[in-house]
Coordinates of C-alpha atoms in Angstrom, one line a residue:
M699 CA 0.6 24.0 20.1
Y700 CA 0.1 27.1 18.0
G701 CA -1.7 26.8 14.7
Y702 CA -3.2 23.4 15.5
A703 CA -6.5 22.6 17.2
G704 CA -4.5 20.1 19.3
T705 CA -6.7 16.9 19.2
I706 CA -7.1 13.7 17.1
L707 CA -10.7 12.5 17.1
R708 CA -10.8 8.6 16.9
I709 CA -14.0 6.8 16.3
D710 CA -14.4 3.0 16.2
L711 CA -17.6 2.6 14.2
S712 CA -18.0 -1.1 15.2
S713 CA -18.1 -0.5 18.9
G714 CA -19.2 3.1 18.9
T715 CA -16.2 4.1 21.0
I716 CA -15.2 7.8 20.7
E717 CA -11.8 8.9 21.9
K718 CA -10.2 12.3 21.9
Q719 CA -6.4 12.1 21.9
P720 CA -3.9 15.0 22.2
L721 CA -2.0 15.7 19.0
D722 CA 1.6 14.6 19.4
E723 CA 3.9 17.6 19.0
N724 CA 6.6 15.3 17.6
L725 CA 4.1 14.1 14.9
A726 CA 3.5 17.8 14.0
E727 CA 7.2 18.6 14.0
R728 CA 8.2 15.7 11.7
F729 CA 5.2 15.6 9.4
I730 CA 3.6 19.1 9.6
G731 CA 0.0 18.1 9.0
G732 CA -2.5 17.0 6.4
R733 CA -0.9 14.6 4.0
G734 CA 2.0 14.0 6.5
F735 CA -0.4 13.0 9.3
V736 CA -2.3 10.7 6.9
A737 CA 0.9 8.9 5.8
K738 CA 2.4 8.5 9.3
L739 CA -0.9 7.3 10.9
L740 CA -1.5 4.8 8.0
F741 CA 2.0 3.4 8.3
D742 CA 1.8 3.1 12.1
E743 CA -1.7 1.8 12.5
L744 CA -2.9 0.1 9.3
P745 CA -2.9 -3.7 9.7
R746 CA -0.7 -5.1 7.0
G747 CA -2.3 -6.9 4.1
I748 CA -6.0 -6.3 4.8
D749 CA -8.5 -5.8 2.1
P750 CA -9.3 -2.1 1.5
Y751 CA -13.0 -2.9 2.4
D752 CA -12.0 -4.7 5.6
A753 CA -13.5 -3.0 8.7
Q754 CA -9.9 -2.6 10.0
N755 CA -8.9 -0.3 7.2
L756 CA -8.5 3.3 8.3
F757 CA -10.3 6.4 7.0
I758 CA -8.5 9.6 7.9
A759 CA -9.4 13.2 7.4
A760 CA -6.5 15.6 8.3
T761 CA -6.0 19.3 8.3
G762 CA -2.8 21.3 8.3
P763 CA -1.3 24.0 10.5
L764 CA -2.4 26.8 8.2
S765 CA -6.0 25.4 7.6
G766 CA -8.6 27.7 8.8
H767 CA -6.3 30.7 9.4
L768 CA -6.1 34.1 7.6
V769 CA -4.0 32.7 4.8
P770 CA -5.0 32.8 1.1
A771 CA -7.0 29.6 0.2
S772 CA -6.6 27.9 3.6
G773 CA -9.6 25.6 3.2
K774 CA -7.9 22.3 2.2
T775 CA -8.5 18.9 3.9
H776 CA -6.6 15.7 3.2
F777 CA -8.1 12.3 3.2
G778 CA -6.3 9.0 3.3
T779 CA -6.8 5.2 3.4
K780 CA -5.7 2.0 1.8
S781 CA -6.8 2.3 -1.8
P782 CA -9.5 0.2 -3.3
A783 CA -8.2 1.2 -6.7
T784 CA -4.5 0.2 -6.3
G785 CA -4.3 -1.7 -3.1
G786 CA -1.5 0.6 -1.9
Y787 CA -1.3 4.1 -0.3
A788 CA -4.2 6.4 -1.1
D789 CA -5.0 10.0 -0.4
S790 CA -7.1 12.7 -1.9
N791 CA -7.4 16.4 -1.3
M792 CA -10.5 18.6 -1.1
G793 CA -11.2 22.3 -0.8
G794 CA -14.4 24.0 0.5
H795 CA -15.0 24.6 4.2
F796 CA -14.9 21.2 5.8
G797 CA -11.4 21.3 7.1
P798 CA -11.6 24.7 8.8
A799 CA -14.9 23.7 10.4
L800 CA -13.3 20.5 11.8
K801 CA -10.5 22.6 13.3
Y802 CA -12.9 25.1 14.8
A803 CA -14.7 22.2 16.4
G804 CA -11.4 21.3 18.0
Y805 CA -9.9 18.5 15.8
D806 CA -6.9 18.4 13.5
V807 CA -7.5 14.8 12.6
L808 CA -10.5 12.5 12.3
L809 CA -9.6 8.8 12.3
L810 CA -12.2 6.2 11.6
T811 CA -11.9 2.4 11.9
G812 CA -14.4 -0.4 12.1
C813 CA -17.8 -0.5 10.4
A814 CA -21.1 0.9 11.5
P815 CA -23.8 -1.8 12.0
A816 CA -26.3 0.2 9.9
P817 CA -26.2 3.2 7.6
S818 CA -25.0 6.1 9.7
Y819 CA -23.5 9.6 9.7
L820 CA -21.2 11.4 12.0
F821 CA -22.4 14.5 13.9
I822 CA -19.7 16.8 15.2
E823 CA -20.6 20.0 16.9
D824 CA -17.6 21.2 18.9
G825 CA -17.2 18.8 21.8
Q826 CA -20.4 16.8 20.9
V827 CA -19.7 13.8 18.8
E828 CA -22.3 11.3 17.8
I829 CA -22.8 8.4 15.4
R830 CA -26.4 8.9 14.1
P831 CA -28.7 6.8 11.9
A832 CA -28.6 7.8 8.2
D833 CA -31.5 5.7 6.9
A834 CA -33.2 8.9 5.7
Y835 CA -30.3 9.8 3.5
W836 CA -28.9 6.4 2.4
G837 CA -29.4 5.9 -1.3
Q838 CA -29.7 9.6 -2.0
G839 CA -27.3 11.4 -4.4
A840 CA -24.4 13.2 -2.9
L841 CA -25.7 16.6 -3.7
I842 CA -29.2 15.9 -2.6
A843 CA -28.0 14.3 0.7
E844 CA -26.0 17.4 1.5
K845 CA -28.9 19.7 0.8
N846 CA -31.2 17.6 2.9
M847 CA -28.8 17.4 5.8
K848 CA -28.2 21.1 5.8
T849 CA -31.9 21.6 5.9
D850 CA -32.3 19.2 8.8
L851 CA -29.2 20.3 10.8
G852 CA -28.7 23.9 9.8
E853 CA -27.0 25.8 7.0
D854 CA -23.9 26.5 9.2
F855 CA -23.0 22.8 9.3
Q856 CA -20.3 21.8 6.8
V857 CA -21.4 18.5 5.3
L858 CA -19.3 15.8 3.5
T859 CA -21.2 13.1 1.7
I860 CA -20.9 10.1 -0.5
G861 CA -23.2 9.2 -3.3
P862 CA -24.7 5.8 -4.4
A863 CA -21.2 5.0 -5.9
G864 CA -19.7 5.0 -2.4
E865 CA -22.5 3.0 -1.0
Q866 CA -21.9 0.4 -3.8
R867 CA -18.1 0.4 -3.3
V868 CA -17.3 1.6 -6.8
R869 CA -13.5 1.7 -6.6
Y870 CA -13.3 5.3 -7.8
A871 CA -16.1 6.7 -5.7
C872 CA -15.4 10.2 -4.3
L873 CA -16.2 12.4 -1.3
S874 CA -18.4 15.4 -2.0
H875 CA -18.8 18.7 -0.1
D876 CA -20.1 22.2 -0.7
F877 CA -22.1 21.2 -3.7
G878 CA -19.2 20.8 -6.1
R879 CA -16.0 20.2 -4.2
Q880 CA -14.7 16.6 -4.3
A881 CA -11.9 14.5 -2.9
G882 CA -12.0 12.5 -6.1
R883 CA -9.0 10.3 -6.4
S884 CA -8.1 6.7 -5.3
G885 CA -11.5 5.6 -4.0
V886 CA -11.7 7.3 -0.6
G887 CA -15.5 7.5 -1.0
A888 CA -15.7 3.8 -1.5
V889 CA -13.9 3.1 1.8
L890 CA -16.3 5.5 3.7
G891 CA -19.2 3.7 2.0
S892 CA -17.7 0.3 3.1
K893 CA -17.9 1.6 6.7
R894 CA -21.6 2.4 6.1
I895 CA -21.0 6.1 6.7
K896 CA -23.1 8.3 4.4
A897 CA -21.9 11.7 5.7
I898 CA -19.9 13.7 8.2
A899 CA -21.5 16.9 9.4
V900 CA -19.4 19.4 11.3
R901 CA -20.0 22.7 13.0
G902 CA -17.2 24.4 14.9
T903 CA -17.4 27.6 16.9
G904 CA -14.0 27.5 18.7
S905 CA -10.9 29.5 18.0
L906 CA -7.4 28.4 17.1
P907 CA -4.2 29.4 19.1
V908 CA -1.9 31.7 17.2
F909 CA 1.7 32.5 18.2
D910 CA 1.5 36.2 17.3
V911 CA -2.0 37.3 16.5
K912 CA -1.1 40.9 15.5
K913 CA 1.7 39.9 13.2
A914 CA -0.3 36.9 11.8
F915 CA -3.3 39.2 11.1
A916 CA -1.1 41.8 9.4
A917 CA 0.8 39.3 7.3
G918 CA -2.5 37.6 6.3
K919 CA -4.0 40.9 5.1
D920 CA -0.8 41.7 3.3
A921 CA -0.8 38.3 1.6
F922 CA -4.3 38.9 0.1
K923 CA -3.1 42.2 -1.3
K924 CA 0.0 40.6 -2.8
V925 CA -2.1 37.9 -4.4
S926 CA -4.5 40.3 -5.9
A927 CA -1.7 42.4 -7.3
K928 CA -0.1 39.5 -9.2
P929 CA -0.2 40.0 -13.0
G930 CA -2.2 36.8 -13.6
F931 CA -4.8 37.5 -10.9
T932 CA -7.5 39.0 -13.2
E933 CA -6.7 36.5 -16.0
W934 CA -7.0 33.4 -13.8
T935 CA -10.3 33.9 -12.0
P936 CA -12.8 34.2 -14.8
E937 CA -12.3 30.8 -16.4
G938 CA -10.5 28.9 -13.5
T939 CA -8.8 25.7 -14.4
A940 CA -10.8 25.4 -17.7
G941 CA -8.8 28.3 -19.0
I942 CA -5.9 26.0 -19.8
T943 CA -7.9 24.0 -22.3
N944 CA -6.8 25.9 -25.4
W945 CA -3.1 25.7 -24.5
V946 CA -3.2 22.0 -23.7
N947 CA -4.9 21.3 -27.1
E948 CA -2.7 23.7 -29.1
V949 CA 0.5 22.0 -27.9
G950 CA -0.9 18.6 -28.6
V951 CA -1.4 17.0 -25.1
F952 CA -5.2 17.0 -24.9
P953 CA -6.4 13.4 -24.4
T954 CA -8.8 12.4 -27.1
R955 CA -10.7 9.1 -27.8
N956 CA -9.2 7.2 -24.9
F957 CA -5.8 8.8 -25.3
K958 CA -5.6 7.4 -28.8
T959 CA -4.6 10.9 -30.0
S960 CA -3.8 14.2 -28.3
F961 CA -5.6 16.9 -30.2
S962 CA -9.3 17.7 -30.5
D963 CA -10.9 19.8 -33.3
H964 CA -13.9 20.8 -31.1
Y965 CA -11.9 22.3 -28.2
E966 CA -13.4 25.8 -28.6
E967 CA -16.8 24.3 -27.9
I968 CA -15.7 22.9 -24.5
N969 CA -13.1 25.4 -23.2
G970 CA -13.2 28.1 -20.5
K971 CA -14.7 30.7 -22.8
A972 CA -17.6 28.3 -23.6
I973 CA -18.3 28.0 -19.9
L974 CA -18.5 31.8 -19.6
K975 CA -20.7 32.1 -22.7
K976 CA -23.1 29.2 -22.1
L977 CA -23.0 28.0 -18.4
K978 CA -21.7 30.4 -15.8
I979 CA -23.9 32.1 -13.3
T980 CA -21.2 33.1 -10.7
D981 CA -17.7 32.3 -9.4
K982 CA -17.5 29.9 -6.5
G983 CA -14.5 29.7 -4.1
C984 CA -13.4 27.8 -1.1
Y985 CA -12.7 29.0 2.3
C986 CA -10.6 32.2 2.4
C987 CA -9.9 32.0 -1.4
P988 CA -9.1 35.2 -3.3
T989 CA -9.0 33.4 -6.7
P990 CA -12.2 31.3 -6.9
C991 CA -11.7 28.7 -9.6
G992 CA -15.1 27.1 -9.2
K993 CA -17.7 28.2 -11.8
Y994 CA -21.3 27.6 -10.7
G995 CA -23.7 27.4 -13.7
H996 CA -26.7 25.9 -15.4
T997 CA -26.7 23.4 -18.3
R998 CA -29.4 22.2 -20.6
T999 CA -29.1 19.0 -22.7
K1000 CA -31.5 16.5 -24.4
L1001 CA -31.3 14.4 -21.3
G1002 CA -32.2 17.2 -18.9
D1003 CA -30.9 20.3 -17.2
A1004 CA -28.9 20.8 -14.1
Y1005 CA -27.1 23.2 -11.8
V1006 CA -23.5 22.3 -11.4
E1007 CA -20.2 23.5 -10.3
G1008 CA -17.8 23.1 -13.1
P1009 CA -16.6 21.6 -15.3
E1010 CA -13.0 21.9 -14.2
Y1011 CA -10.3 21.3 -16.7
E1012 CA -9.8 17.6 -15.8
T1013 CA -13.5 16.9 -16.4
I1014 CA -13.3 18.7 -19.7
A1015 CA -10.3 16.6 -20.7
L1016 CA -11.8 13.2 -19.7
F1017 CA -15.4 13.7 -20.9
G1018 CA -15.0 16.5 -23.6
G1019 CA -11.8 15.0 -25.0
N1020 CA -11.5 11.4 -24.0
C1021 CA -15.2 10.6 -24.5
E1022 CA -15.5 13.3 -27.2
L1023 CA -18.6 15.0 -25.9
K1024 CA -19.0 17.9 -28.3
T1025 CA -20.5 20.7 -26.3
I1026 CA -19.7 22.3 -22.9
E1027 CA -23.4 21.7 -22.0
E1028 CA -22.9 17.9 -22.4
V1029 CA -19.6 17.9 -20.5
A1030 CA -21.3 19.9 -17.7
Y1031 CA -24.2 17.4 -17.6
A1032 CA -21.7 14.5 -17.3
N1033 CA -20.0 16.4 -14.5
Y1034 CA -23.4 16.8 -12.7
L1035 CA -24.2 13.1 -13.1
C1036 CA -20.8 12.1 -11.5
D1037 CA -21.2 14.7 -8.7
E1038 CA -24.7 13.4 -7.8
L1039 CA -23.7 9.7 -8.1
G1040 CA -20.5 10.3 -6.2
L1041 CA -17.9 9.4 -8.9
D1042 CA -14.5 10.7 -9.7
T1043 CA -15.0 12.4 -13.1
I1044 CA -11.4 11.5 -14.1
S1045 CA -11.7 7.8 -13.5
A1046 CA -15.2 7.6 -14.8
G1047 CA -14.3 9.3 -18.1
A1048 CA -11.3 7.0 -18.5
V1049 CA -13.4 3.9 -17.8
I1050 CA -16.1 4.9 -20.2
S1051 CA -13.7 5.8 -23.0
W1052 CA -11.9 2.4 -22.5
T1053 CA -15.3 0.6 -22.7
I1054 CA -16.2 2.4 -26.0
E1055 CA -12.9 1.4 -27.5
C1056 CA -13.4 -2.2 -26.4
F1057 CA -16.8 -2.1 -28.2
E1058 CA -15.3 -0.6 -31.4
K1059 CA -12.6 -3.3 -31.4
G1060 CA -15.1 -6.1 -30.8
L1061 CA -13.7 -7.0 -27.4
L1062 CA -17.0 -6.2 -25.7
G1063 CA -20.3 -6.6 -27.6
E1064 CA -23.9 -5.6 -27.2
K1065 CA -24.5 -8.8 -25.3
E1066 CA -22.0 -7.8 -22.6
I1067 CA -22.7 -4.1 -22.5
G1068 CA -26.5 -4.2 -23.1
R1069 CA -26.6 -1.7 -26.0
P1070 CA -24.2 -0.1 -28.5
V1071 CA -21.9 2.5 -27.1
K1072 CA -20.0 5.2 -29.0
F1073 CA -17.9 8.3 -28.6
S1074 CA -19.5 11.8 -28.8
D1075 CA -22.7 10.4 -27.3
L1076 CA -24.1 11.7 -24.0
E1077 CA -26.6 8.8 -23.8
T1078 CA -23.7 6.4 -23.8
V1079 CA -22.2 8.3 -20.9
D1080 CA -25.4 8.4 -19.0
Y1081 CA -26.2 4.7 -19.6
L1082 CA -22.7 3.5 -18.5
L1083 CA -22.6 5.7 -15.4
E1084 CA -26.0 4.4 -14.2
K1085 CA -24.8 0.8 -14.8
I1086 CA -21.6 1.4 -12.9
V1087 CA -23.2 2.9 -9.8
A1088 CA -25.8 0.1 -9.7
R1089 CA -23.1 -2.5 -10.3
E1090 CA -25.5 -4.0 -12.8
G1091 CA -24.5 -6.0 -15.8
I1092 CA -21.4 -4.5 -17.4
G1093 CA -21.4 -1.9 -14.6
D1094 CA -20.2 -4.4 -12.1
L1095 CA -17.0 -5.0 -14.2
L1096 CA -16.5 -1.2 -14.9
A1097 CA -17.0 -0.3 -11.2
E1098 CA -13.6 -2.1 -10.6
G1099 CA -11.7 0.4 -12.7
V1100 CA -9.8 0.0 -16.0
K1101 CA -6.9 -2.1 -14.6
K1102 CA -9.1 -4.8 -13.1
A1103 CA -11.6 -4.6 -16.0
A1104 CA -8.9 -5.1 -18.6
E1105 CA -7.4 -8.0 -16.7
K1106 CA -10.8 -9.7 -16.9
V1107 CA -11.6 -8.8 -20.6
G1108 CA -8.1 -9.6 -21.8
Q1109 CA -7.6 -9.8 -25.6
G1110 CA -5.0 -7.0 -25.4
S1111 CA -7.4 -4.5 -23.8
D1112 CA -4.7 -3.7 -21.2
A1113 CA -2.7 -2.0 -23.9
F1114 CA -5.2 0.9 -23.9
A1115 CA -6.4 0.7 -20.3
I1116 CA -4.9 4.1 -19.4
H1117 CA -3.7 4.0 -15.8
V1118 CA -0.6 3.6 -13.5
K1119 CA -0.8 1.3 -10.5
G1120 CA -4.5 0.9 -11.1
L1121 CA -5.4 4.6 -10.9
E1122 CA -6.8 6.1 -14.1
W1123 CA -4.7 8.8 -15.9
T1124 CA -5.7 12.4 -15.7
G1125 CA -5.9 15.1 -18.4
Y1126 CA -2.5 15.2 -20.2
E1127 CA -1.3 13.0 -23.0
C1128 CA 2.5 12.5 -22.7
R1129 CA 4.0 10.8 -25.7
N1130 CA 6.0 13.9 -26.4
A1131 CA 6.4 15.0 -22.8
P1132 CA 8.9 12.6 -21.1
S1133 CA 9.2 14.6 -17.8
M1134 CA 5.4 14.7 -17.4
M1135 CA 5.3 11.0 -18.3
L1136 CA 7.9 10.3 -15.5
A1137 CA 5.8 12.3 -13.1
Y1138 CA 2.7 10.2 -13.9
M1139 CA 4.7 7.0 -13.7
T1140 CA 6.1 7.7 -10.2
A1141 CA 3.2 9.5 -8.6
D1142 CA 2.7 7.6 -5.3
I1143 CA -1.1 7.1 -5.6
G1144 CA -1.1 6.2 -9.3
A1145 CA -1.4 8.4 -12.4
H1146 CA -2.1 11.8 -11.0
H1147 CA -1.0 15.3 -12.2
A1148 CA -1.4 17.0 -8.9
R1149 CA 1.8 15.4 -7.6
A1150 CA 4.0 17.1 -10.2
W1151 CA 2.9 19.2 -13.1
V1152 CA 6.0 19.7 -15.2
L1153 CA 4.4 19.8 -18.6
G1154 CA 5.4 23.4 -19.3
H1155 CA 9.1 22.4 -19.2
D1156 CA 8.5 19.6 -21.8
M1157 CA 6.6 21.9 -24.1
A1158 CA 9.3 24.6 -23.8
G1159 CA 12.0 22.1 -24.8
A1160 CA 13.8 22.9 -21.5
W1161 CA 15.1 19.4 -21.2
T1162 CA 16.8 18.8 -24.5
N1163 CA 18.6 15.8 -23.1
V1164 CA 15.3 14.3 -22.0
H1165 CA 13.7 14.9 -25.4
D1166 CA 16.3 12.7 -26.9
L1167 CA 14.3 9.9 -25.4
V1168 CA 11.2 10.6 -27.5
S1169 CA 10.8 8.9 -30.9
G1170 CA 9.0 10.8 -33.6
G1171 CA 7.7 10.1 -37.1
G1172 CA 7.2 6.5 -36.2
T1173 CA 10.9 5.7 -35.7
V1174 CA 10.6 2.8 -33.3
E1175 CA 14.3 1.8 -33.2
R1176 CA 15.7 5.1 -31.9
Q1177 CA 17.8 4.5 -28.8
P1178 CA 18.2 6.7 -25.7
P1179 CA 21.5 8.4 -25.2
A1180 CA 24.1 6.7 -23.0
Q1181 CA 24.7 9.6 -20.6
I1182 CA 21.9 11.7 -19.2
K1183 CA 22.3 14.3 -16.4
A1184 CA 20.8 13.4 -13.1
D1185 CA 19.2 16.8 -12.8
S1186 CA 16.6 15.7 -15.4
A1187 CA 14.9 13.5 -12.8
R1188 CA 15.6 16.0 -10.1
F1189 CA 13.2 18.5 -11.6
V1190 CA 10.3 16.0 -11.4
I1191 CA 11.4 15.2 -7.8
D1192 CA 11.5 18.8 -6.8
S1193 CA 7.9 19.3 -8.1
Q1194 CA 6.8 16.2 -6.2
H1195 CA 8.1 17.8 -3.0
T1196 CA 6.7 21.3 -3.7
R1197 CA 3.1 20.5 -4.7
P1198 CA 2.4 18.0 -2.0
L1199 CA 3.8 20.3 0.7
F1200 CA 0.7 22.4 0.3
D1201 CA -1.3 19.3 1.1
A1202 CA 0.6 19.0 4.4
L1203 CA 0.2 22.7 5.2
G1204 CA -3.6 22.6 4.5
I1205 CA -3.7 25.3 1.8
C1206 CA -4.2 25.5 -1.9
R1207 CA -1.2 25.5 -4.2
L1208 CA -2.7 27.6 -7.0
Q1209 CA -1.6 30.9 -5.7
L1210 CA 2.0 29.8 -6.0
M1211 CA 1.7 27.7 -9.1
E1212 CA -0.6 29.9 -11.2
L1213 CA 0.2 33.4 -9.8
G1214 CA 3.8 33.1 -8.5
F1215 CA 3.0 34.0 -4.9
E1216 CA 6.4 33.9 -3.3
V1217 CA 7.3 31.1 -0.9
E1218 CA 8.7 33.7 1.6
N1219 CA 5.2 34.7 2.3
Y1220 CA 4.4 31.2 3.5
E1221 CA 7.5 31.1 5.7
E1222 CA 6.4 34.3 7.4
L1223 CA 2.8 33.2 7.9
F1224 CA 3.9 29.8 9.2
H1225 CA 6.2 31.5 11.7
H1226 CA 3.6 34.0 13.0
I1227 CA 0.9 31.3 13.3
T1228 CA 2.9 28.4 14.7
G1229 CA 5.8 30.1 16.3
K1230 CA 8.1 27.8 14.4
K1231 CA 10.8 29.3 12.2
R1232 CA 11.2 26.9 9.2
T1233 CA 12.5 27.9 5.8
W1234 CA 10.8 26.7 2.7
K1235 CA 13.8 24.4 2.0
E1236 CA 13.4 22.8 5.5
M1237 CA 9.7 22.2 4.9
L1238 CA 10.5 20.6 1.5
G1239 CA 12.7 18.2 3.4
V1240 CA 9.7 17.2 5.4
S1241 CA 7.8 16.7 2.1
E1242 CA 10.6 14.4 0.9
R1243 CA 10.2 12.4 4.1
I1244 CA 6.5 12.0 3.5
W1245 CA 7.1 11.0 -0.1
N1246 CA 9.4 8.1 0.9
L1247 CA 7.0 7.1 3.6
T1248 CA 4.1 6.8 1.2
R1249 CA 6.3 4.6 -1.1
A1250 CA 7.1 2.4 1.9
I1251 CA 3.4 2.0 2.6
S1252 CA 2.7 0.7 -0.9
A1253 CA 5.8 -1.6 -0.6
R1254 CA 4.3 -3.1 2.5
E1255 CA 0.7 -3.5 1.1
I1256 CA 1.3 -4.7 -2.5
E1257 CA 3.0 -8.0 -3.0
G1258 CA 5.8 -7.6 -5.5
F1259 CA 5.5 -3.8 -5.5
G1260 CA 8.3 -2.0 -7.3
R1261 CA 9.5 -1.0 -10.7
C1262 CA 6.9 -3.0 -12.6
W1263 CA 4.2 -1.0 -11.0
D1264 CA 5.5 2.3 -12.4
F1265 CA 4.9 1.6 -16.1
P1266 CA 2.2 3.2 -18.2
P1267 CA 0.1 1.1 -20.7
E1268 CA 1.6 0.0 -24.0
R1269 CA -0.2 2.6 -26.0
F1270 CA 2.3 5.2 -24.9
S1271 CA 5.4 3.2 -25.8
T1272 CA 4.2 1.4 -29.0
E1273 CA 1.6 3.6 -30.8
P1274 CA 2.7 6.9 -32.4
I1275 CA 0.3 9.7 -31.9
P1276 CA -1.8 9.6 -35.1
S1277 CA -2.7 13.3 -35.5
G1278 CA -2.2 16.8 -34.2
P1279 CA 0.9 18.8 -33.3
N1280 CA 2.7 15.8 -31.9
E1281 CA 1.8 13.4 -34.7
G1282 CA 4.2 10.5 -34.8
Y1283 CA 5.6 10.7 -31.3
F1284 CA 5.8 8.0 -28.7
I1285 CA 8.3 7.0 -25.9
P1286 CA 9.8 3.5 -26.5
K1287 CA 9.9 1.1 -23.5
E1288 CA 13.7 1.3 -23.3
S1289 CA 13.4 5.0 -22.8
L1290 CA 10.8 4.6 -20.0
E1291 CA 13.3 2.2 -18.4
Q1292 CA 16.0 4.9 -18.6
L1293 CA 13.6 7.5 -17.1
L1294 CA 13.1 5.3 -14.1
D1295 CA 16.8 4.6 -13.7
W1296 CA 17.5 8.3 -13.4
Y1297 CA 14.6 8.9 -11.1
Y1298 CA 15.4 6.0 -8.7
A1299 CA 19.1 7.0 -8.6
A1300 CA 18.3 10.6 -7.9
R1301 CA 15.9 9.6 -5.1
G1302 CA 18.3 7.2 -3.4
W1303 CA 16.2 4.2 -4.2
D1304 CA 17.3 0.8 -5.4
T1305 CA 16.9 -0.4 -9.0
N1306 CA 13.5 -1.9 -8.1
G1307 CA 12.2 1.5 -7.0
L1308 CA 12.2 0.9 -3.3
P1309 CA 13.8 3.3 -0.8
T1310 CA 17.1 2.0 0.6
R1311 CA 17.7 1.8 4.3
E1312 CA 20.4 4.5 3.9
T1313 CA 17.8 6.9 2.4
L1314 CA 15.2 6.2 5.0
V1315 CA 17.7 6.8 7.8
R1316 CA 18.9 10.0 6.2
L1317 CA 15.3 11.3 6.2
G1318 CA 14.7 10.4 9.9
L1319 CA 12.7 7.2 9.0
E1320 CA 15.0 4.6 10.7
D1321 CA 11.9 3.3 12.5
V1322 CA 10.2 2.7 9.1
A1323 CA 13.3 0.9 7.8
D1324 CA 13.3 -1.3 10.9
V1325 CA 9.6 -2.2 10.4
L1326 CA 10.1 -3.0 6.7
R1327 CA 13.1 -5.3 7.6
V1328 CA 11.1 -7.2 10.2
E1329 CA 8.1 -7.6 7.9
G1330 CA 10.3 -8.9 5.1
V1331 CA 9.9 -6.0 2.6
P1332 CA 13.0 -6.4 0.4
I1333 CA 14.8 -3.0 0.8
S1334 CA 18.5 -2.8 0.4

């Protein structure tokens, strides 16, 4: 098989069994790779109804057909499991160099099941695969453990680690690699920790089969030239994702004080230019990346100093906006703490801001928390992060995430626990952005912007019919229009197919999304590398198949899953934004219902938000429909 390494590496950690299985060509044809492999393997092999921390849960690392080839930004790896955060389908994506190394070692997919009897790490060097003791690294921070393992094994090993958060099964623990790249979302690090795996170290020296080496090489070189010639090339690289901070704040969608409002007056102290002025040492990119968005720098604060990659925009939004840390140095230090502890900065920032609001409202006091907590206070952030990772006192509650924490605290705290399906919301406030609101509501892993970023269309007023759903100036009683065009929802759906397609191919989407690198280039590269002629439209059809499959997984795993799981917290539908450019706006509950109606209809799902048998069959998933019927999942 051209483009692929050709092997799935299966390891049963309980028995120590290691198996190398040929990659099924039909699997590659129907699901491409990466995210597609994750979804199909989970559906086929995950025992239904198990706890995410059960030894039988799967942990999957999967690459795509373009991973590791001469393609711009081809360093992506996809990870999947049953989510500790939501109980349903989970995946997370990471850049760096791990995926290419795994392919060069000879493996497209690494699939783990079982639980190691003692703290361990995986050693993979080409055909040599071992489960080794990790006592020397257990308890260490994610960054320190990576440094120590590279010292012990060699700098040319690509090392993936978890921090103490993963060891303690914090439900939003992440995977770390390359001193600043994370697979942050949905608790994948907690599942690896539950299997007592501290790290995976890979060194690969093999080559990959290519259909037409000369044409692939020429097209790859040409692709790099085309990317570097794009008008936004020189504008994008210096600040990376942090460069969007000003725009997000100026249009009034910057999450501030636990999403209470959407505008910050200190944004110039925490934006991309502040990184350049006060932190940055150098750019830092992933494998084969012509547009390095990572910013490696040094920060000094009253709590200490640190070297850190970042902060990226999402970390700025959730710590600089949502927790209201006032300087880029403090945001970067919070970033460093999360990286070392092994926590997703998005979920951690959301959990901390919710806790502070609970304290302000008198729902949690000093007795429960252990000390006063407040916004704009780095010591509060540091204190709560340490408690969370130790699962000590209030930290044991907060380690469960905002959904579970709010269920336990009660007293109306769920109204401002900002999540969907149990996954904390990322860095965009959407009370005047109904299309982006819909994208968050329907993202398959929970509230996550990377599934569909359609905010620009909201801010441009491109969907005037959708904007009729938004109430402004505190007018609660405004009703949605009776007739809305179906293409409103289609735009969100198209984005949900386009962005995740890159996760299946094993490459970064930023060259297309930020610079406008044309899809025809990917068609050409895919053909020269794999020998398969597939149009972008045909590949998007595979992405639609994957999207419906991930929905089916959550329908199997979560009792009562459906429409009720797609709603945001009440804050967004009952509280007008109190300040900033979008002051007075909110989206009433009846409008949210209408959004879901359009979306489900456009997707071919029933009114409860489950794929119909007709839709599954149309997408070549008749086997999935049959399994759901036998297992009693209520699809029509």
